[in-house]
Coordinates of C-alpha atoms and ligand atoms in Angstrom, one line a residue:
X11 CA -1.7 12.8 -2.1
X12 CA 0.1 12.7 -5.1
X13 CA 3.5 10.1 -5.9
X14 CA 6.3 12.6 -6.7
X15 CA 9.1 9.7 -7.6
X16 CA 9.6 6.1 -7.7
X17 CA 12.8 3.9 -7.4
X18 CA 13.5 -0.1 -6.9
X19 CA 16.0 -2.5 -6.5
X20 CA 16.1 -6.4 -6.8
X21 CA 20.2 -8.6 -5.8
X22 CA 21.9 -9.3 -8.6
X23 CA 21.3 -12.9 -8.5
X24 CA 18.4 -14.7 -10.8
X25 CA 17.3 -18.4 -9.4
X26 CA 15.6 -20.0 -12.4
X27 CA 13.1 -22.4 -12.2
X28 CA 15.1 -25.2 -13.5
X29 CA 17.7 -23.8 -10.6
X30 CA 15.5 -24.7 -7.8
X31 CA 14.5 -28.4 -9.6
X32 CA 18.0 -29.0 -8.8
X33 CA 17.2 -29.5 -4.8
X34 CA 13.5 -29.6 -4.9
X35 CA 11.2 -31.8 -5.9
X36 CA 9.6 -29.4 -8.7
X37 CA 9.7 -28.2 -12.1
X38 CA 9.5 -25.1 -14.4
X39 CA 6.1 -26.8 -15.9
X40 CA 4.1 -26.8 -12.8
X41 CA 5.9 -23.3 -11.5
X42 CA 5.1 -21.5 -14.2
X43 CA 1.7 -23.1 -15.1
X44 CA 0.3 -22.8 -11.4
X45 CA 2.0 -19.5 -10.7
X46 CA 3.5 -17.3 -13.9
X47 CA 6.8 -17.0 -12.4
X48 CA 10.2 -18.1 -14.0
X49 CA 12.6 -16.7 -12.1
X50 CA 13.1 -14.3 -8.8
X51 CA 16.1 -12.5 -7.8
X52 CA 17.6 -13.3 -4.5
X53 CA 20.1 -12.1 -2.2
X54 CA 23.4 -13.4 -1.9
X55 CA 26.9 -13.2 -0.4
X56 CA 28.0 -9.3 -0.4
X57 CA 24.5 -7.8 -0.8
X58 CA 22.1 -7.0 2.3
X59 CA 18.3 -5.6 2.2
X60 CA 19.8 -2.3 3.4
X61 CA 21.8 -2.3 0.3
X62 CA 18.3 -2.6 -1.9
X63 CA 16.4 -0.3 0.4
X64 CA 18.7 2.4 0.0
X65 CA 19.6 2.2 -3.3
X66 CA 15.5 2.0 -4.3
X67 CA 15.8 5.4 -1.8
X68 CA 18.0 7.2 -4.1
X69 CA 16.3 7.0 -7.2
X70 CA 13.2 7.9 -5.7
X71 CA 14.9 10.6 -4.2
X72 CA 16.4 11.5 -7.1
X73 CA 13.2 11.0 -9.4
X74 CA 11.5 13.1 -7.1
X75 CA 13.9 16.1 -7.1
X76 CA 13.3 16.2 -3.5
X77 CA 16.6 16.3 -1.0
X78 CA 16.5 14.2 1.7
X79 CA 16.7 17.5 3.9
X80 CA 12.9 18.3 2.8
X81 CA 11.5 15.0 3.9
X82 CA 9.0 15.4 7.1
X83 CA 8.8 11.4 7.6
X84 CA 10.2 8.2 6.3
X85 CA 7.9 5.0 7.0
X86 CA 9.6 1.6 6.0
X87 CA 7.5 -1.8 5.7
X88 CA 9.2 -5.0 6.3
X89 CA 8.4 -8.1 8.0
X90 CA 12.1 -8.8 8.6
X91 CA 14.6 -6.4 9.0
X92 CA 19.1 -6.7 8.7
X93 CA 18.8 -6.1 12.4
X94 CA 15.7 -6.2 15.4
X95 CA 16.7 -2.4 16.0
X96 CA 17.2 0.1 14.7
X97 CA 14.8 -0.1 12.4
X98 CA 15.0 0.1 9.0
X99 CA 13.7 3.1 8.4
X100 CA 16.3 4.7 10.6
X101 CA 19.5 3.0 9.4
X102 CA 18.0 4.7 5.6
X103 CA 17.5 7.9 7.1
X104 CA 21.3 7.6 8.1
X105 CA 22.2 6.7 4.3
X106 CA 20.7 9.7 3.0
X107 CA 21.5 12.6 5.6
X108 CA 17.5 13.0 6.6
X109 CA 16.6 14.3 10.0
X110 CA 12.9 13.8 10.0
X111 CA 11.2 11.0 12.6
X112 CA 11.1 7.4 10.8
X113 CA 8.9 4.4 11.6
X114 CA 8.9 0.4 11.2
X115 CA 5.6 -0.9 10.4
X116 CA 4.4 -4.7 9.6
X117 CA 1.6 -5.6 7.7
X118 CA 3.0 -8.3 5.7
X119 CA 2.8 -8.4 1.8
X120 CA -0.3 -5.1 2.4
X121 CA 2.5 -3.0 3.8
X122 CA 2.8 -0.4 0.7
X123 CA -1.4 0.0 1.0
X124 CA -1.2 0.8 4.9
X125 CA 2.0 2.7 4.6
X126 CA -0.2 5.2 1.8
X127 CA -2.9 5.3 4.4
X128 CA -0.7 5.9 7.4
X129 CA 0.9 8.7 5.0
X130 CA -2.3 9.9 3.5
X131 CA -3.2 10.5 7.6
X132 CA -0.2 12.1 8.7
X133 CA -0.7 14.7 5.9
X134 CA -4.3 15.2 6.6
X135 CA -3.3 15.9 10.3
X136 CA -1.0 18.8 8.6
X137 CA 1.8 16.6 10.3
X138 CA 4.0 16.4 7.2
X139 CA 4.1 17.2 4.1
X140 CA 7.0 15.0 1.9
X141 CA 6.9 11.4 3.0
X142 CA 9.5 8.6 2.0
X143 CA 7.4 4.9 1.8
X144 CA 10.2 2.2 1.7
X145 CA 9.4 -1.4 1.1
X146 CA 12.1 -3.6 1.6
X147 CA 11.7 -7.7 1.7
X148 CA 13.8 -10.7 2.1
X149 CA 11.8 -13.3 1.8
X150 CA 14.3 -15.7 1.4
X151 CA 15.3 -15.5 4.9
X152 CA 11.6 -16.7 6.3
X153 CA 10.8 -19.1 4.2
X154 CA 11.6 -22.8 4.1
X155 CA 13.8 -24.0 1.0
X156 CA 12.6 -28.1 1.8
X157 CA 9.0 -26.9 1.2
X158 CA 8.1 -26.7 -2.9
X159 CA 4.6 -25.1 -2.2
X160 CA 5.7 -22.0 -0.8
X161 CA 9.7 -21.4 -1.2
X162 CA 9.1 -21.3 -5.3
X163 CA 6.8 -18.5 -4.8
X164 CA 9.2 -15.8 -3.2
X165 CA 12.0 -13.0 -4.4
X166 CA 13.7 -10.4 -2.4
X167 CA 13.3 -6.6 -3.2
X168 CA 12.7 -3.3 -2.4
X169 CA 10.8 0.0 -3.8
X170 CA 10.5 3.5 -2.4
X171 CA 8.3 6.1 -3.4
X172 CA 7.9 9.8 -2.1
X173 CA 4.5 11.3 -1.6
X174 CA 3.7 15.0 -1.2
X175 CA 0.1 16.4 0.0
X176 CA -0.3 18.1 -3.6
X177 CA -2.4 16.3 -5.9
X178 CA -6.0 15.1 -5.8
X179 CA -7.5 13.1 -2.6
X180 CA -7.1 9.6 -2.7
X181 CA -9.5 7.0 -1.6
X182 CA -7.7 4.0 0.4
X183 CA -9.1 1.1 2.5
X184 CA -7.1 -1.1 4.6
X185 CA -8.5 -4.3 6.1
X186 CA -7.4 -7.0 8.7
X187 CA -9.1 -10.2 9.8
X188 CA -7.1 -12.6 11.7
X189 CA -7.1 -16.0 10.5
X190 CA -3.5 -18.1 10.6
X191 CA -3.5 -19.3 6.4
X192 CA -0.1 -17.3 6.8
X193 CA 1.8 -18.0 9.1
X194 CA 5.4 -17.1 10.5
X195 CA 6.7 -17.9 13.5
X196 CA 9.6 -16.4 14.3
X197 CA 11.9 -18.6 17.2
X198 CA 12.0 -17.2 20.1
X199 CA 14.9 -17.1 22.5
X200 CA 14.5 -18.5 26.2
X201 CA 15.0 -16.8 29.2
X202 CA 15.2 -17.0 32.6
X203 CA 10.9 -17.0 33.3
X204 CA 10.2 -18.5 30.1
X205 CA 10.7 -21.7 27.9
X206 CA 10.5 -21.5 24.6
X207 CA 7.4 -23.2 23.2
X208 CA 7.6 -22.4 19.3
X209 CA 9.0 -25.4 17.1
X210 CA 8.9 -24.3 14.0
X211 CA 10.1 -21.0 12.9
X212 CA 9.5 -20.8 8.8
X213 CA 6.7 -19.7 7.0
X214 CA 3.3 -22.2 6.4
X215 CA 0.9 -21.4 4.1
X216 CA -2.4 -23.0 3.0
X217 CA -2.4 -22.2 -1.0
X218 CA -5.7 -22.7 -1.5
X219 CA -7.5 -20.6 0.9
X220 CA -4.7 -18.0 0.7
X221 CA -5.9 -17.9 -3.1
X222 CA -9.4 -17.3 -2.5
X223 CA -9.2 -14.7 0.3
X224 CA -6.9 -13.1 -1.8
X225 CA -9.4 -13.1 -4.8
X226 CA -12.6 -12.2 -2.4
X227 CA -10.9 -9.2 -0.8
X228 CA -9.0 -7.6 -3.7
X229 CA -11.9 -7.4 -5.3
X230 CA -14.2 -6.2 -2.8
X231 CA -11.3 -3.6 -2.0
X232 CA -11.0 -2.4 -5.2
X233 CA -14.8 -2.0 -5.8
X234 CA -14.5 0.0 -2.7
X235 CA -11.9 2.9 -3.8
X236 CA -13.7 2.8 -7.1
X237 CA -16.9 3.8 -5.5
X238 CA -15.7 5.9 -3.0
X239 CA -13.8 8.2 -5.7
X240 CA -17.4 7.4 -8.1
X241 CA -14.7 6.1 -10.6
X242 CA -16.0 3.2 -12.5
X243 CA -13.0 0.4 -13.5
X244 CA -12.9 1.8 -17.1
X245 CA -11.3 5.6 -15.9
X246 CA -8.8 3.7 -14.4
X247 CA -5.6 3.5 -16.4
X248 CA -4.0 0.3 -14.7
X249 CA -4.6 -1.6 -11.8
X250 CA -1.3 -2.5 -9.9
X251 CA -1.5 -5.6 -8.0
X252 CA 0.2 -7.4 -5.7
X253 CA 2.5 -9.9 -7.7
X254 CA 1.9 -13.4 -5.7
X255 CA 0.1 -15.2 -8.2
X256 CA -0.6 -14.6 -12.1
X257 CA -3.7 -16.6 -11.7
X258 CA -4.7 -13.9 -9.0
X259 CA -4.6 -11.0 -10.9
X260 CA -6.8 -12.6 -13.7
X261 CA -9.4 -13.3 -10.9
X262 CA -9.2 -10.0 -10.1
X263 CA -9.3 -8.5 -13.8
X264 CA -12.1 -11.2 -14.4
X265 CA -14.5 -9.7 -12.1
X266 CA -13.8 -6.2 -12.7
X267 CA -14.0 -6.8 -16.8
X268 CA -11.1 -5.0 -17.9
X269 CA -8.7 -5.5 -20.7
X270 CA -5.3 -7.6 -19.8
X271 CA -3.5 -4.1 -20.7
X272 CA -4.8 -2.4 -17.5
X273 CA -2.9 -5.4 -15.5
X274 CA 0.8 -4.9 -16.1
X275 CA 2.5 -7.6 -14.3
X276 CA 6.5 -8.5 -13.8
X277 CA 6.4 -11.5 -11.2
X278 CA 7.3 -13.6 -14.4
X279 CA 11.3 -12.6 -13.1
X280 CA 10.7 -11.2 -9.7
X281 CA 8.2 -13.6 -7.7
X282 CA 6.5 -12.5 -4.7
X283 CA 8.5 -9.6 -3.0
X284 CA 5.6 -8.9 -0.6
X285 CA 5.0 -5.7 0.3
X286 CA 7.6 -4.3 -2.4
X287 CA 6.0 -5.9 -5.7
X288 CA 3.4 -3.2 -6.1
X289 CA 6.3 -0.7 -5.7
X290 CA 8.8 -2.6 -8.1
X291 CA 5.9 -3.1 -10.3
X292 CA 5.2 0.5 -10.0
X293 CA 8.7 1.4 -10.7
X294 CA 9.1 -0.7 -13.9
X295 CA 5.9 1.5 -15.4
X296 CA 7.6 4.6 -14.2
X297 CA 11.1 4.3 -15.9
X298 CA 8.9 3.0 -18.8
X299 CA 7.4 6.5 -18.9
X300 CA 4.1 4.7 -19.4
X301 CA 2.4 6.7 -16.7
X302 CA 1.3 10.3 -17.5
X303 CA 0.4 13.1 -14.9
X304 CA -3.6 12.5 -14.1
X305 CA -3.8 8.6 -15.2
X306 CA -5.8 7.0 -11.9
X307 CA -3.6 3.7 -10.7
X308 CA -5.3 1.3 -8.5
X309 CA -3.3 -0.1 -5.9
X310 CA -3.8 -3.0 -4.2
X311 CA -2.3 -6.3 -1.8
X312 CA -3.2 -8.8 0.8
X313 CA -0.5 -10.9 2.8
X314 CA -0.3 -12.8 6.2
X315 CA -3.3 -11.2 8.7
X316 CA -5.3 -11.5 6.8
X317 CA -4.7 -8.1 5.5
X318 CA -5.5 -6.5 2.5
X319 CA -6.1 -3.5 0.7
X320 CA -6.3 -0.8 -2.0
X321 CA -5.7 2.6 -3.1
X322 CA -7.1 4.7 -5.8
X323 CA -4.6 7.7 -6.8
X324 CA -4.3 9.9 -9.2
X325 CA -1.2 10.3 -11.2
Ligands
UT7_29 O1 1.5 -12.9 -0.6 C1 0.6 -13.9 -0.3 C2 1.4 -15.2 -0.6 N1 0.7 -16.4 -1.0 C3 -0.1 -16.6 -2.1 O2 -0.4 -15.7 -2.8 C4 -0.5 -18.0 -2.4 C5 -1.8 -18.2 -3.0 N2 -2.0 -19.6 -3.5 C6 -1.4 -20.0 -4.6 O3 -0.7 -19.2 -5.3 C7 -1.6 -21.5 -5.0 O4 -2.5 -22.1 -4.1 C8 -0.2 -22.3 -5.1 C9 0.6 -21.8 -6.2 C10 0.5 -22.1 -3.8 C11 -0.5 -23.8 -5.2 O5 -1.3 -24.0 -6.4 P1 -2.5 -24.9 -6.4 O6 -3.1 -25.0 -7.8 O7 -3.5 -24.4 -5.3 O8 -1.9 -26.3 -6.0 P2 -2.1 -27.3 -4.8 O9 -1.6 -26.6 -3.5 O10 -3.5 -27.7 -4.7 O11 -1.2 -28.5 -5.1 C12 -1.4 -29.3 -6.3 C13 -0.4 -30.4 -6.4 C14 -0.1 -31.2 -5.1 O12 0.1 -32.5 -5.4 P3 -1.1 -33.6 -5.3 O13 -1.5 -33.6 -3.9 O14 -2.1 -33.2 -6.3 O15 -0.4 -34.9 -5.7 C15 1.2 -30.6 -4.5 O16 1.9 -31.5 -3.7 O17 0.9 -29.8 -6.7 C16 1.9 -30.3 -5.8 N3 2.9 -29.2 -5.7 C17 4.0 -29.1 -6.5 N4 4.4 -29.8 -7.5 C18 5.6 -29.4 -8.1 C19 2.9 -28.2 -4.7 N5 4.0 -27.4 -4.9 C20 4.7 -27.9 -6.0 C21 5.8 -27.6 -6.7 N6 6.2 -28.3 -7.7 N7 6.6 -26.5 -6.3

């Protein structure tokens, strides 16, 4: 599998730290100390997450040289979508004149490392060939803005990338292990059989062991991909992580003994986009033209599941 064109998009408006100290009990000392992040961008009135996702589409689309005609599949990740149905994934393939079949998936902030596998699957079953990944996120929409330890963490975005079956195998691992130190309840509506029992409908999070699972399976992922491509850390050319916490990706470069150069990181103005920061992360390196054909990138997330992954891929 082989990534034949990138493309992101973040809303036009940038909440500073010292923005959210004006309803919060917090500060840009302990944000940016604890976390890395100074600002995120968020949406506001006029744009939508359609409006990112498709915009993110066209300059993959475009980067690619690929017309939406040629695409076999388009698979969007988000937790939350504009609307229940369609899904997202449909409403793009509207946008862009596509005719191929098109798929919702959810696995929180890993979405961009299952959606590679699910793609990396559908190819090796010879059941397409071109695939559109979208990653498209409003966080702002799930979490709670009363709570300082999680709502300072989060930005809205969204990435795309199209893959093609050219290119050298890849080695991806996807894990899940259920334990509730993410949580989201979404409300549910009554109806006539049923009650509704849920009472709170924003996302929780325990910090702390939401740090240290993150640390413990990024690194056992990564260590995985490495071995199962018998690349050692050094042949890689940078590891692209999930952008949740700066002090995470240290961890991670920590154990694996690499230079800070193989960890390129933008959360300092984006935040936690979930499953698109690998993707606008990704993007940013791209339009850089600091990627050359045959560099191995190391992908890799974890989110609400527990889920988590990686992905080695060659350039
Ligand atoms: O995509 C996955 C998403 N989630 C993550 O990646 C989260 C992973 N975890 C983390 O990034 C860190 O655990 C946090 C950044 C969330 C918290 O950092 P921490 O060093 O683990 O801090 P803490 O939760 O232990 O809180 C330390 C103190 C507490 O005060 P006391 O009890 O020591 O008086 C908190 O009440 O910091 C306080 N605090 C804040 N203070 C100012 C918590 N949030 C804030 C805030 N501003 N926003």
């Amino acid at each position: 599998m082989k990534i034949l064109g990138t493309g992101s998009a973040i809303p036009k408006l940038e909440v500073t730290n010292d923005d959210l100290a004006k309803f919060l009990d917090t500060n840009d000392e302990w944000i940016s100390s604890r976390t890395g992040i100074k600002s995120r961008h968020i949406l506001s009135e006029g744009e939508t997450l359609t409006d990112l996702a498709a915009e993110a589409t066209r300059q993959a689309l475009a980067d690619a040289k690929v017309d939406a005609k040629d695409l076999d599949y388009i698979i969007c990740h988000n937790i939350m979508n504009d609307r229940c149905i369609p899904g997202m994934s449909c409403i793009i393939q509207g946008i862009i004149g596509a005719t191929c079949p098109c798929v919702d998936t959810n696995a929180a902030c890993t979405g961009f490392i299952y959606a590679l596998d699910h793609a990396d699957a559908l190819m090796k079953a010879g059941k397409a060939n071109k695939i559109l990944i979208i990653c498209a996120e409003q966080m702002s929409m799930m979490i709670d803005w009363e709570r300082r330890e999680s709502c300072v963490l989060f930005g809205d975005g969204a990435g795309a990338v199209v893959v093609s079956n050219e290119g050298e195998d890849c080695a991806v691992k996807v894990t899940a292990c259920y334990t509730p130190a993410l949580n989201c309840n979404v409300k549910q509506g009554d109806t006539p059989f049923r009650k509704d029992t849920t009472t709170y409908d924003k996302l929780e999070m325990a910090g702390r062991e939401v740090f240290k699972l993150a640390t413990h399976n990024s690194c056992n992922d990564i260590q995985t991909v490495l071995d199962a491509s018998h690349t050692t850390a050094s042949d890689v050319k940078y590891f692209i992580l999930h952008q949740a916490n700066l002090r995470i990706v240290e961890a991670i470069r920590g154990f694996l003994e690499q230079p800070e150069e193989k960890f390129p990181h933008n959360i300092e103005h984006r935040g936690n986009t979930s499953s698109a920061s690998v993707l606008l992360l990704l993007d940013d390196l791209n339009k850089a033209n600091k990627i050359q054909r045959g560099d191995k990138l190391v992908f890799s997330a974890f989110g609400a599941g527990f889920t988590s992954g990686a992905c080695l891929m060659t350039w």
